[in-house]
Amino acid sequence: MKTQIHTHINSEGKPEAHSHPEECQHKHSHQNTKAVLNRLSRASGHLEAVKRMVEDGKDCSEVLIQLSAVIAALNNTGKVILSDHITNCIVDAVESGDKAAIDNLNKAIDRFIK
């Protein structure tokens, strides 16, 4: 049985590879890819601004408020990805009998909500 390996970024920001049997592969079609990429770009820019605030010695309270905005933006982006994943990938995986996709979703949710 052939397997396909792909990589995701884990909760520590490090790449983590895992595999699925090819016959159990489900499609990764997402309706909100452009919106997710735009949200990630904005969050990345915002995080860079927070980094500059720290480098410039800005008030800690201001830094924390801005950092919480970045975290909220990332969490909301994660919710969009999760919704897309359930609506598209998980539905396709269930229809094709890919039980591993459900296990992977549960693991991803556990990491996401930590």
mmCIF file of C-alpha atoms in Angstrom:
data_model
loop_
_atom_site.group_PDB
_atom_site.id
_atom_site.type_symbol
_atom_site.label_atom_id
_atom_site.label_comp_id
_atom_site.label_asym_id
_atom_site.label_seq_id
_atom_site.Cartn_x
_atom_site.Cartn_y
_atom_site.Cartn_z
ATOM 1 C CA MET A 1 0.000 0.000 0.000
ATOM 2 C CA LYS A 2 1.434 3.391 -1.027
ATOM 3 C CA THR A 3 1.336 6.323 1.347
ATOM 4 C CA GLN A 4 1.433 10.038 0.777
ATOM 5 C CA ILE A 5 3.414 12.204 3.188
ATOM 6 C CA HIS A 6 2.664 15.849 3.807
ATOM 7 C CA THR A 7 3.727 18.391 6.398
ATOM 8 C CA HIS A 8 1.814 20.666 8.728
ATOM 9 C CA ILE A 9 3.093 23.225 11.227
ATOM 10 C CA ASN A 10 2.544 22.017 14.800
ATOM 11 C CA SER A 11 1.529 24.105 17.827
ATOM 12 C CA GLU A 12 5.189 24.931 18.536
ATOM 13 C CA GLY A 13 5.557 26.339 15.018
ATOM 14 C CA LYS A 14 7.691 23.425 13.823
ATOM 15 C CA PRO A 15 7.014 21.335 10.726
ATOM 16 C CA GLU A 16 5.555 17.924 11.424
ATOM 17 C CA ALA A 17 5.224 15.308 8.703
ATOM 18 C CA HIS A 18 2.636 12.565 8.675
ATOM 19 C CA SER A 19 1.282 10.209 6.102
ATOM 20 C CA HIS A 20 -1.972 8.761 4.876
ATOM 21 C CA PRO A 21 -2.487 5.705 2.716
ATOM 22 C CA GLU A 22 -3.113 6.922 -0.848
ATOM 23 C CA GLU A 23 -6.337 4.985 -1.104
ATOM 24 C CA CYS A 24 -7.679 6.830 1.956
ATOM 25 C CA GLN A 25 -6.777 10.277 0.688
ATOM 26 C CA HIS A 26 -9.447 12.875 0.706
ATOM 27 C CA LYS A 27 -9.535 16.085 -1.288
ATOM 28 C CA HIS A 28 -8.376 19.310 0.260
ATOM 29 C CA SER A 29 -10.679 21.695 -1.569
ATOM 30 C CA HIS A 30 -11.360 24.872 0.330
ATOM 31 C CA GLN A 31 -13.790 27.638 -0.485
ATOM 32 C CA ASN A 32 -12.059 30.213 1.726
ATOM 33 C CA THR A 33 -8.417 29.797 0.717
ATOM 34 C CA LYS A 34 -8.030 33.395 -0.464
ATOM 35 C CA ALA A 35 -9.711 34.775 2.670
ATOM 36 C CA VAL A 36 -7.511 32.586 4.895
ATOM 37 C CA LEU A 37 -4.353 33.713 3.109
ATOM 38 C CA ASN A 38 -5.428 37.356 3.449
ATOM 39 C CA ARG A 39 -6.129 36.884 7.159
ATOM 40 C CA LEU A 40 -2.750 35.211 7.674
ATOM 41 C CA SER A 41 -0.969 38.022 5.837
ATOM 42 C CA ARG A 42 -2.679 40.628 8.010
ATOM 43 C CA ALA A 43 -1.914 38.681 11.195
ATOM 44 C CA SER A 44 1.716 38.287 10.115
ATOM 45 C CA GLY A 45 2.009 42.023 9.474
ATOM 46 C CA HIS A 46 0.366 42.764 12.801
ATOM 47 C CA LEU A 47 2.766 40.393 14.581
ATOM 48 C CA GLU A 48 5.727 42.144 12.935
ATOM 49 C CA ALA A 49 4.342 45.441 14.258
ATOM 50 C CA VAL A 50 4.152 43.937 17.766
ATOM 51 C CA LYS A 51 7.747 42.767 17.408
ATOM 52 C CA ARG A 52 8.789 46.333 16.511
ATOM 53 C CA MET A 53 6.877 47.601 19.535
ATOM 54 C CA VAL A 54 8.939 45.307 21.767
ATOM 55 C CA GLU A 55 12.175 46.326 20.022
ATOM 56 C CA ASP A 56 11.263 49.999 20.492
ATOM 57 C CA GLY A 57 10.528 49.489 24.187
ATOM 58 C CA LYS A 58 6.829 50.353 23.986
ATOM 59 C CA ASP A 59 4.640 50.064 27.059
ATOM 60 C CA CYS A 60 4.043 46.413 28.045
ATOM 61 C CA SER A 61 0.288 46.968 28.347
ATOM 62 C CA GLU A 62 0.134 48.238 24.754
ATOM 63 C CA VAL A 63 2.208 45.270 23.560
ATOM 64 C CA LEU A 64 -0.059 42.809 25.358
ATOM 65 C CA ILE A 65 -3.197 44.381 23.883
ATOM 66 C CA GLN A 66 -1.761 44.197 20.372
ATOM 67 C CA LEU A 67 -0.500 40.664 20.945
ATOM 68 C CA SER A 68 -3.982 39.603 22.070
ATOM 69 C CA ALA A 69 -5.342 41.044 18.808
ATOM 70 C CA VAL A 70 -2.886 38.894 16.831
ATOM 71 C CA ILE A 71 -3.848 35.798 18.823
ATOM 72 C CA ALA A 72 -7.555 36.516 18.242
ATOM 73 C CA ALA A 73 -6.930 36.989 14.510
ATOM 74 C CA LEU A 74 -5.104 33.656 14.328
ATOM 75 C CA ASN A 75 -7.802 31.880 16.334
ATOM 76 C CA ASN A 76 -10.499 33.277 14.040
ATOM 77 C CA THR A 77 -8.485 32.179 11.007
ATOM 78 C CA GLY A 78 -8.246 28.721 12.543
ATOM 79 C CA LYS A 79 -12.020 28.659 12.909
ATOM 80 C CA VAL A 80 -12.445 29.455 9.207
ATOM 81 C CA ILE A 81 -9.993 26.667 8.296
ATOM 82 C CA LEU A 82 -11.734 24.237 10.653
ATOM 83 C CA SER A 83 -15.144 25.045 9.218
ATOM 84 C CA ASP A 84 -13.842 24.629 5.667
ATOM 85 C CA HIS A 85 -12.144 21.376 6.626
ATOM 86 C CA ILE A 86 -15.287 19.910 8.160
ATOM 87 C CA THR A 87 -17.533 21.128 5.349
ATOM 88 C CA ASN A 88 -15.315 19.874 2.553
ATOM 89 C CA CYS A 89 -12.496 17.519 3.526
ATOM 90 C CA ILE A 90 -14.212 15.618 6.326
ATOM 91 C CA VAL A 91 -17.433 15.166 4.359
ATOM 92 C CA ASP A 92 -15.389 13.809 1.421
ATOM 93 C CA ALA A 93 -13.328 11.604 3.756
ATOM 94 C CA VAL A 94 -16.422 10.115 5.399
ATOM 95 C CA GLU A 95 -17.998 9.448 2.011
ATOM 96 C CA SER A 96 -14.812 7.655 0.899
ATOM 97 C CA GLY A 97 -14.435 5.710 4.178
ATOM 98 C CA ASP A 98 -11.306 7.554 5.336
ATOM 99 C CA LYS A 99 -11.583 7.007 9.101
ATOM 100 C CA ALA A 100 -8.040 8.316 9.627
ATOM 101 C CA ALA A 101 -9.251 11.768 8.593
ATOM 102 C CA ILE A 102 -11.611 11.851 11.596
ATOM 103 C CA ASP A 103 -8.770 10.819 13.922
ATOM 104 C CA ASN A 104 -6.543 13.512 12.420
ATOM 105 C CA LEU A 105 -9.304 16.095 12.827
ATOM 106 C CA ASN A 106 -9.686 15.184 16.504
ATOM 107 C CA LYS A 107 -5.925 15.524 17.033
ATOM 108 C CA ALA A 108 -5.900 18.866 15.244
ATOM 109 C CA ILE A 109 -8.817 20.162 17.341
ATOM 110 C CA ASP A 110 -7.062 19.075 20.545
ATOM 111 C CA ARG A 111 -3.960 21.028 19.544
ATOM 112 C CA PHE A 112 -5.927 24.005 18.290
ATOM 113 C CA ILE A 113 -7.883 24.511 21.509
ATOM 114 C CA LYS A 114 -4.921 24.124 23.889
#
